[in-house]
């Protein structure tokens, strides 16, 4: 279900549109923006599209003295988020708000097939969290369970959880209003260059794989967070399955520049 848009969200959306000239602004998605006024960057977070690693990459560039791998995942992620500010927070910082029009707005998209499979394997197929028990394929991580999950999405479950929302629905603007939309699969070719342009350090930054902190994150009794879904896609794409994913997520394929039938 889509989150309710409150008065503060509408105010934040109106200020964002007025100050940047980017319209229309999707008020329900403005909360996904994390803004770094001093660096002139604004990152639109998208669940299951490398979001955690992106936050940690940015932390390493913005605060190069941060612990690299020994720090607990949740603490590292919280500290990474705290380096930026939301639009609501920015409204309480007038001087920082003045920097908003000069910010470079970007987001990172993931192959819709790999993203969906990753979300299914972690949240639904694993069967470890009862909050996802209404989803088709719960507790069955097989290709057949994945097909039942697709049926659940087709029958109205597409917006039940942001981990499998269409990525374009998690963007504060229409795709053509961003300064850049990067593909997660090639983020190592783009993020270091962007950070250098902003005068930030990229020494030791390896964006070719999930961040070291995320790679080491485990919770006792729960499945490993990283699912390597892209390498498992062929096993799950039985005849007709890809076509069903494309119908559900066609705007994501278009906005991200992903071609059906071409993986990787």
Tab-separated table of C-alpha atoms in Angstrom:
chain	number	residue	atom	x	y	z
A	1	UNK	CA	0.000	0.000	0.000
A	2	UNK	CA	1.284	3.467	-0.824
A	3	UNK	CA	2.297	5.541	2.204
A	4	UNK	CA	0.013	8.368	3.173
A	5	UNK	CA	1.268	11.786	2.177
A	6	UNK	CA	1.108	14.145	5.118
A	7	UNK	CA	1.266	17.922	5.259
A	8	UNK	CA	5.029	17.929	5.909
A	9	UNK	CA	5.602	15.758	2.845
A	10	UNK	CA	3.543	18.120	0.707
A	11	UNK	CA	5.423	21.152	2.030
A	12	UNK	CA	8.767	19.445	1.380
A	13	UNK	CA	7.650	18.548	-2.151
A	14	UNK	CA	6.502	22.099	-2.856
A	15	UNK	CA	9.792	23.598	-1.649
A	16	UNK	CA	11.761	21.047	-3.663
A	17	UNK	CA	9.849	21.879	-6.837
A	18	UNK	CA	10.122	25.637	-6.280
A	19	UNK	CA	13.829	25.647	-5.448
A	20	UNK	CA	15.015	23.273	-8.170
A	21	UNK	CA	12.469	23.798	-10.938
A	22	UNK	CA	12.100	20.023	-11.254
A	23	UNK	CA	8.483	19.107	-11.736
A	24	UNK	CA	6.329	17.280	-11.012
A	25	UNK	CA	7.558	16.161	-7.606
A	26	UNK	CA	6.134	12.925	-6.219
A	27	UNK	CA	5.391	13.899	-2.635
A	28	UNK	CA	5.238	10.313	-1.373
A	29	UNK	CA	8.768	9.670	-2.648
A	30	UNK	CA	10.471	12.882	-1.474
A	31	UNK	CA	11.370	11.102	1.751
A	32	UNK	CA	13.642	8.831	-0.319
A	33	UNK	CA	15.985	11.731	-1.103
A	34	UNK	CA	19.161	11.998	0.945
A	35	UNK	CA	20.841	15.349	0.369
A	36	UNK	CA	24.460	16.255	0.998
A	37	UNK	CA	24.443	20.086	0.704
A	38	UNK	CA	28.172	20.610	1.241
A	39	UNK	CA	29.064	18.091	-1.461
A	40	UNK	CA	26.294	19.262	-3.785
A	41	UNK	CA	24.783	15.790	-4.107
A	42	UNK	CA	21.241	14.478	-3.748
A	43	UNK	CA	20.812	10.706	-3.835
A	44	UNK	CA	17.378	9.159	-4.361
A	45	UNK	CA	17.348	5.899	-2.408
A	46	UNK	CA	15.643	2.836	-3.941
A	47	UNK	CA	15.192	-0.324	-1.908
A	48	UNK	CA	16.853	-3.467	-3.271
A	49	UNK	CA	18.855	-1.419	-5.781
A	50	UNK	CA	22.176	-1.299	-3.982
A	51	UNK	CA	20.853	1.253	-1.516
A	52	UNK	CA	22.853	0.105	1.522
A	53	UNK	CA	26.132	-0.140	-0.371
A	54	UNK	CA	25.531	3.243	-2.002
A	55	UNK	CA	25.068	4.856	1.410
A	56	UNK	CA	28.280	3.259	2.635
A	57	UNK	CA	30.235	4.242	-0.497
A	58	UNK	CA	29.106	7.831	0.035
A	59	UNK	CA	30.059	7.636	3.697
A	60	UNK	CA	33.564	6.487	2.768
A	61	UNK	CA	33.945	9.429	0.381
A	62	UNK	CA	32.413	12.053	2.664
A	63	UNK	CA	34.037	10.828	5.889
A	64	UNK	CA	37.169	8.937	4.803
A	65	UNK	CA	38.222	8.253	8.378
A	66	UNK	CA	35.164	6.062	8.991
A	67	UNK	CA	35.726	2.422	10.002
A	68	UNK	CA	35.785	0.286	6.886
A	69	UNK	CA	34.748	-3.247	7.725
A	70	UNK	CA	34.867	-3.868	11.475
A	71	UNK	CA	31.913	-1.650	12.342
A	72	UNK	CA	28.513	-3.345	12.815
A	73	UNK	CA	26.318	-3.008	9.732
A	74	UNK	CA	23.378	-1.231	11.373
A	75	UNK	CA	25.618	1.321	13.092
A	76	UNK	CA	27.572	1.955	9.899
A	77	UNK	CA	24.376	2.446	7.908
A	78	UNK	CA	22.877	4.787	10.519
A	79	UNK	CA	26.052	6.889	10.496
A	80	UNK	CA	26.022	6.939	6.706
A	81	UNK	CA	22.438	8.192	6.643
A	82	UNK	CA	23.250	10.837	9.258
A	83	UNK	CA	25.844	12.394	6.942
A	84	UNK	CA	23.023	13.552	4.683
A	85	UNK	CA	19.678	15.107	5.401
A	86	UNK	CA	16.129	14.623	4.243
A	87	UNK	CA	14.066	17.407	2.734
A	88	UNK	CA	12.218	17.770	6.029
A	89	UNK	CA	15.517	18.280	7.834
A	90	UNK	CA	16.753	20.634	5.131
A	91	UNK	CA	13.738	22.889	5.690
A	92	UNK	CA	15.106	23.595	9.174
A	93	UNK	CA	18.534	24.561	7.767
A	94	UNK	CA	18.014	27.676	5.616
A	95	UNK	CA	21.671	28.077	4.647
A	96	UNK	CA	21.894	24.475	3.494
A	97	UNK	CA	18.570	24.815	1.703
A	98	UNK	CA	20.069	27.560	-0.461
A	99	UNK	CA	22.504	24.983	-1.866
A	100	UNK	CA	19.713	22.719	-3.099
A	101	UNK	CA	19.402	24.221	-6.621
A	102	UNK	CA	23.092	23.460	-7.278
A	103	UNK	CA	22.839	19.835	-6.161
A	104	UNK	CA	23.403	16.983	-8.605
A	105	UNK	CA	20.348	14.728	-8.349
A	106	UNK	CA	20.973	11.085	-9.101
A	107	UNK	CA	19.624	7.641	-8.398
A	108	UNK	CA	20.702	4.069	-8.993
A	109	UNK	CA	18.494	1.497	-10.672
A	110	UNK	CA	18.914	-2.259	-10.787
A	111	UNK	CA	17.934	-4.762	-13.456
A	112	UNK	CA	14.223	-5.223	-12.626
A	113	UNK	CA	14.510	-9.010	-12.940
A	114	UNK	CA	17.437	-9.314	-10.528
A	115	UNK	CA	15.919	-6.809	-8.120
A	116	UNK	CA	12.607	-8.658	-8.005
A	117	UNK	CA	14.251	-12.029	-7.519
A	118	UNK	CA	16.483	-10.617	-4.778
A	119	UNK	CA	13.483	-9.170	-2.958
A	120	UNK	CA	11.619	-12.455	-3.291
A	121	UNK	CA	14.490	-14.600	-2.038
A	122	UNK	CA	15.275	-12.374	0.946
A	123	UNK	CA	11.831	-11.275	2.075
A	124	UNK	CA	9.356	-13.872	0.829
A	125	UNK	CA	10.919	-17.130	-0.303
A	126	UNK	CA	13.042	-17.389	2.836
A	127	UNK	CA	9.904	-17.552	4.998
A	128	UNK	CA	11.740	-15.935	7.916
A	129	UNK	CA	9.519	-12.881	8.455
A	130	UNK	CA	5.801	-13.311	9.044
A	131	UNK	CA	5.120	-9.772	7.844
A	132	UNK	CA	5.526	-11.152	4.296
A	133	UNK	CA	3.393	-14.260	4.842
A	134	UNK	CA	0.502	-12.943	2.721
A	135	UNK	CA	2.706	-12.878	-0.365
A	136	UNK	CA	2.522	-15.753	-2.815
A	137	UNK	CA	5.461	-18.131	-2.578
A	138	UNK	CA	6.107	-17.398	1.098
A	139	UNK	CA	8.523	-19.954	2.457
A	140	UNK	CA	9.170	-21.500	-0.953
A	141	UNK	CA	12.339	-20.190	-2.585
A	142	UNK	CA	12.004	-22.482	-5.607
A	143	UNK	CA	11.235	-21.284	-9.167
A	144	UNK	CA	7.676	-22.455	-8.585
A	145	UNK	CA	7.455	-20.299	-5.468
A	146	UNK	CA	8.736	-17.344	-7.485
A	147	UNK	CA	5.983	-17.884	-10.064
A	148	UNK	CA	3.384	-17.873	-7.281
A	149	UNK	CA	4.927	-14.610	-6.100
A	150	UNK	CA	4.473	-13.159	-9.595
A	151	UNK	CA	0.827	-14.184	-9.546
A	152	UNK	CA	0.426	-12.399	-6.216
A	153	UNK	CA	1.933	-9.237	-7.743
A	154	UNK	CA	-0.329	-9.490	-10.801
A	155	UNK	CA	-3.395	-9.838	-8.592
A	156	UNK	CA	-2.800	-6.628	-6.659
A	157	UNK	CA	0.284	-7.085	-4.483
A	158	UNK	CA	2.636	-4.892	-6.528
A	159	UNK	CA	2.553	-2.017	-4.032
A	160	UNK	CA	2.238	-4.017	-0.832
A	161	UNK	CA	5.905	-3.479	0.038
A	162	UNK	CA	8.537	-1.039	-1.194
A	163	UNK	CA	11.082	-3.836	-1.654
A	164	UNK	CA	9.233	-4.794	-4.838
A	165	UNK	CA	7.549	-1.543	-5.820
A	166	UNK	CA	8.418	-0.400	-9.319
A	167	UNK	CA	11.588	1.637	-8.983
A	168	UNK	CA	10.100	4.629	-10.785
A	169	UNK	CA	7.469	4.828	-8.020
A	170	UNK	CA	10.236	5.346	-5.473
A	171	UNK	CA	11.672	8.338	-7.324
A	172	UNK	CA	10.998	11.891	-6.185
A	173	UNK	CA	10.823	13.040	-9.820
A	174	UNK	CA	10.046	11.573	-13.189
A	175	UNK	CA	13.169	9.837	-14.567
A	176	UNK	CA	13.908	12.627	-17.057
A	177	UNK	CA	14.208	15.148	-14.210
A	178	UNK	CA	17.304	13.506	-12.709
A	179	UNK	CA	20.789	14.638	-13.614
A	180	UNK	CA	21.785	10.987	-13.847
A	181	UNK	CA	20.293	7.533	-13.460
A	182	UNK	CA	23.051	4.979	-13.033
A	183	UNK	CA	22.754	1.235	-13.437
A	184	UNK	CA	23.863	-0.640	-10.347
A	185	UNK	CA	25.621	-3.176	-12.556
A	186	UNK	CA	28.064	-0.528	-13.776
A	187	UNK	CA	28.120	1.857	-10.804
A	188	UNK	CA	31.890	1.360	-10.445
A	189	UNK	CA	32.282	3.138	-13.797
A	190	UNK	CA	30.334	6.216	-12.693
A	191	UNK	CA	30.300	6.852	-8.943
A	192	UNK	CA	34.061	7.416	-8.451
A	193	UNK	CA	34.081	9.936	-11.314
A	194	UNK	CA	31.112	11.782	-9.822
A	195	UNK	CA	32.749	11.915	-6.401
A	196	UNK	CA	35.994	13.229	-7.868
A	197	UNK	CA	34.067	15.980	-9.632
A	198	UNK	CA	32.734	17.011	-6.228
A	199	UNK	CA	36.207	17.123	-4.718
A	200	UNK	CA	35.713	13.985	-2.623
A	201	UNK	CA	38.205	11.219	-1.980
A	202	UNK	CA	37.895	7.892	-3.774
A	203	UNK	CA	41.082	6.310	-2.415
A	204	UNK	CA	40.408	2.665	-1.652
A	205	UNK	CA	36.795	2.914	-2.846
A	206	UNK	CA	35.730	-0.328	-4.536
A	207	UNK	CA	32.284	-0.009	-6.080
A	208	UNK	CA	32.581	-3.163	-8.171
A	209	UNK	CA	30.971	-5.267	-5.459
A	210	UNK	CA	28.730	-4.758	-2.412
A	211	UNK	CA	30.375	-2.684	0.309
A	212	UNK	CA	32.598	-4.658	2.691
A	213	UNK	CA	30.381	-3.854	5.679
A	214	UNK	CA	27.336	-5.193	3.856
A	215	UNK	CA	29.169	-8.320	2.714
A	216	UNK	CA	29.953	-9.207	6.319
A	217	UNK	CA	26.462	-8.522	7.684
A	218	UNK	CA	24.685	-11.550	9.143
A	219	UNK	CA	21.869	-12.029	11.639
A	220	UNK	CA	21.779	-15.316	13.589
A	221	UNK	CA	18.883	-17.465	12.439
A	222	UNK	CA	18.220	-15.409	9.311
A	223	UNK	CA	19.358	-15.924	5.725
A	224	UNK	CA	22.396	-14.084	4.407
A	225	UNK	CA	21.385	-10.614	3.201
A	226	UNK	CA	23.156	-10.665	-0.171
A	227	UNK	CA	21.384	-13.022	-2.579
A	228	UNK	CA	23.508	-12.740	-5.745
A	229	UNK	CA	20.229	-12.769	-7.616
A	230	UNK	CA	21.695	-11.838	-10.997
A	231	UNK	CA	23.689	-15.079	-11.106
A	232	UNK	CA	20.547	-17.100	-10.316
A	233	UNK	CA	18.185	-15.509	-12.824
A	234	UNK	CA	18.446	-18.135	-15.540
A	235	UNK	CA	17.342	-20.794	-13.060
A	236	UNK	CA	14.178	-18.819	-12.274
A	237	UNK	CA	13.260	-17.505	-15.725
A	238	UNK	CA	11.129	-20.392	-16.948
A	239	UNK	CA	9.273	-19.840	-20.255
A	240	UNK	CA	6.890	-16.911	-19.893
A	241	UNK	CA	8.309	-15.680	-16.575
A	242	UNK	CA	10.385	-12.861	-18.020
A	243	UNK	CA	7.411	-11.626	-20.057
A	244	UNK	CA	5.355	-11.415	-16.873
A	245	UNK	CA	8.092	-9.395	-15.139
A	246	UNK	CA	8.339	-7.028	-18.105
A	247	UNK	CA	4.579	-6.405	-18.041
A	248	UNK	CA	4.728	-5.576	-14.338
A	249	UNK	CA	7.845	-3.423	-14.504
A	250	UNK	CA	7.906	-2.014	-18.038
A	251	UNK	CA	8.518	1.595	-16.843
A	252	UNK	CA	11.588	0.399	-14.918
A	253	UNK	CA	13.038	-1.349	-17.963
A	254	UNK	CA	12.575	1.831	-19.969
A	255	UNK	CA	13.830	4.314	-17.357
A	256	UNK	CA	16.879	2.218	-16.466
A	257	UNK	CA	17.814	1.307	-20.015
A	258	UNK	CA	17.401	-2.423	-19.467
A	259	UNK	CA	16.523	-4.614	-22.431
A	260	UNK	CA	14.279	-7.655	-21.985
A	261	UNK	CA	16.148	-10.800	-22.902
A	262	UNK	CA	19.546	-9.231	-22.147
A	263	UNK	CA	20.908	-9.954	-18.697
A	264	UNK	CA	24.118	-8.566	-17.269
